[in-house]
Coordinates of C-alpha atoms in Angstrom, one line a residue:
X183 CA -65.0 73.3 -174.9
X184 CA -65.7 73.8 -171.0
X185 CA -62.9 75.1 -170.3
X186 CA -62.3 78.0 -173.1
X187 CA -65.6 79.3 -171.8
X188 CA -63.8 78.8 -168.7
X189 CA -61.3 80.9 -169.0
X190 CA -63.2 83.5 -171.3
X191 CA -65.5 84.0 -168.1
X192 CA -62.3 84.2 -165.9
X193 CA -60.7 86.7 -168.0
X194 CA -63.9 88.9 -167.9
X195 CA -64.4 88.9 -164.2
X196 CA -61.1 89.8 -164.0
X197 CA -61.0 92.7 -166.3
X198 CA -64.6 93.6 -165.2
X199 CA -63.1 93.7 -161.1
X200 CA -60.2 95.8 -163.0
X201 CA -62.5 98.2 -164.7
X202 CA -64.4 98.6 -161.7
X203 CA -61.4 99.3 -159.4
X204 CA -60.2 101.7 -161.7
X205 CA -63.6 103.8 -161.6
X206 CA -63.8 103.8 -157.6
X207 CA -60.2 105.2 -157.2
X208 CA -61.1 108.1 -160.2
X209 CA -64.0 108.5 -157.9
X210 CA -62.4 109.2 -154.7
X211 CA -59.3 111.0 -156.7
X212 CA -56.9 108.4 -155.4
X213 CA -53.9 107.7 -157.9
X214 CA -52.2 104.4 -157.7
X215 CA -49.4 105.2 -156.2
X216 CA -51.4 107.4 -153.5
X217 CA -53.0 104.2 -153.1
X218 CA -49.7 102.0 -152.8
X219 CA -48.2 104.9 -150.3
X220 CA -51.4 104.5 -148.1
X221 CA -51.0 100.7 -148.1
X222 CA -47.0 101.4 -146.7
X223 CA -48.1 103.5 -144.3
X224 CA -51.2 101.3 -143.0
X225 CA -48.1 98.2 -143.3
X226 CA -45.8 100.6 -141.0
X227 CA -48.5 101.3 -138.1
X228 CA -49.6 97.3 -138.2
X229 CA -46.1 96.0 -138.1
X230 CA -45.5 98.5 -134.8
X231 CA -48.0 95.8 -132.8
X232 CA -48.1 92.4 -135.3
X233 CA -46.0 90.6 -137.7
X234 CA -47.7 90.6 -141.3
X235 CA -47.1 88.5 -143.7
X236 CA -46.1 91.8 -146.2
X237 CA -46.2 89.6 -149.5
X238 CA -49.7 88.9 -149.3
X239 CA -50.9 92.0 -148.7
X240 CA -54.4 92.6 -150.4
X241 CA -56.5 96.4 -150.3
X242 CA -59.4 97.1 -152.6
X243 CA -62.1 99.2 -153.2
X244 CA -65.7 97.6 -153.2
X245 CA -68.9 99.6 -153.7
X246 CA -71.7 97.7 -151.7
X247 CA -75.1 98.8 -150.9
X248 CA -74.3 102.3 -152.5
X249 CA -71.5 102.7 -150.2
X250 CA -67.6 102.6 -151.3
X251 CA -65.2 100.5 -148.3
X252 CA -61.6 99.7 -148.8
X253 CA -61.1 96.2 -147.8
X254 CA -57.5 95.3 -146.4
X255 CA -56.2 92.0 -145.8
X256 CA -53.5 92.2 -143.6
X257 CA -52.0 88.5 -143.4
X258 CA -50.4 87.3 -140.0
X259 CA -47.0 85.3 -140.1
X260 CA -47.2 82.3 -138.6
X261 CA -45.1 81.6 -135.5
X262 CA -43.2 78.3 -135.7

């Protein structure tokens, strides 16, 4: 029983964070693939001075303390 509620709760965080993103970018008139060109372009500066890790790549909106920020996680690669 746990676990349904589980994933019901999962499922609406999820579309909730969805929702949300989708509202920020109308808000600052930035399409998805505006989005995904920025996110190439911040990759191709980065990857001039570090190696990241390009699958794990992670930008977001977030609206905190009545401010919007984009959040990027730019993963290193390890060095072996």
């Amino acid at each position: 029983m746990g676990l349904k509620n589980d994933e019901h709760e999962s499922s609406k965080s999820v579309a909730k964070e969805r929702l949300q993103f989708i509202l920020i970018q109308d808000r600052i008139k930035l399409s998805p693939d505006e989005m995904e060109e920025m996110k190439k372009e911040l990759l191709a500066v980065l990857s001039k001075y570090i190696d990241v890790d390009e699958e794990k790549i992670k930008m977001n909106l977030n609206r905190c303390d009545g401010m919007m920020a984009l959040i990027a996680n730019f993963p290193l690669k390890r060095s072996v």
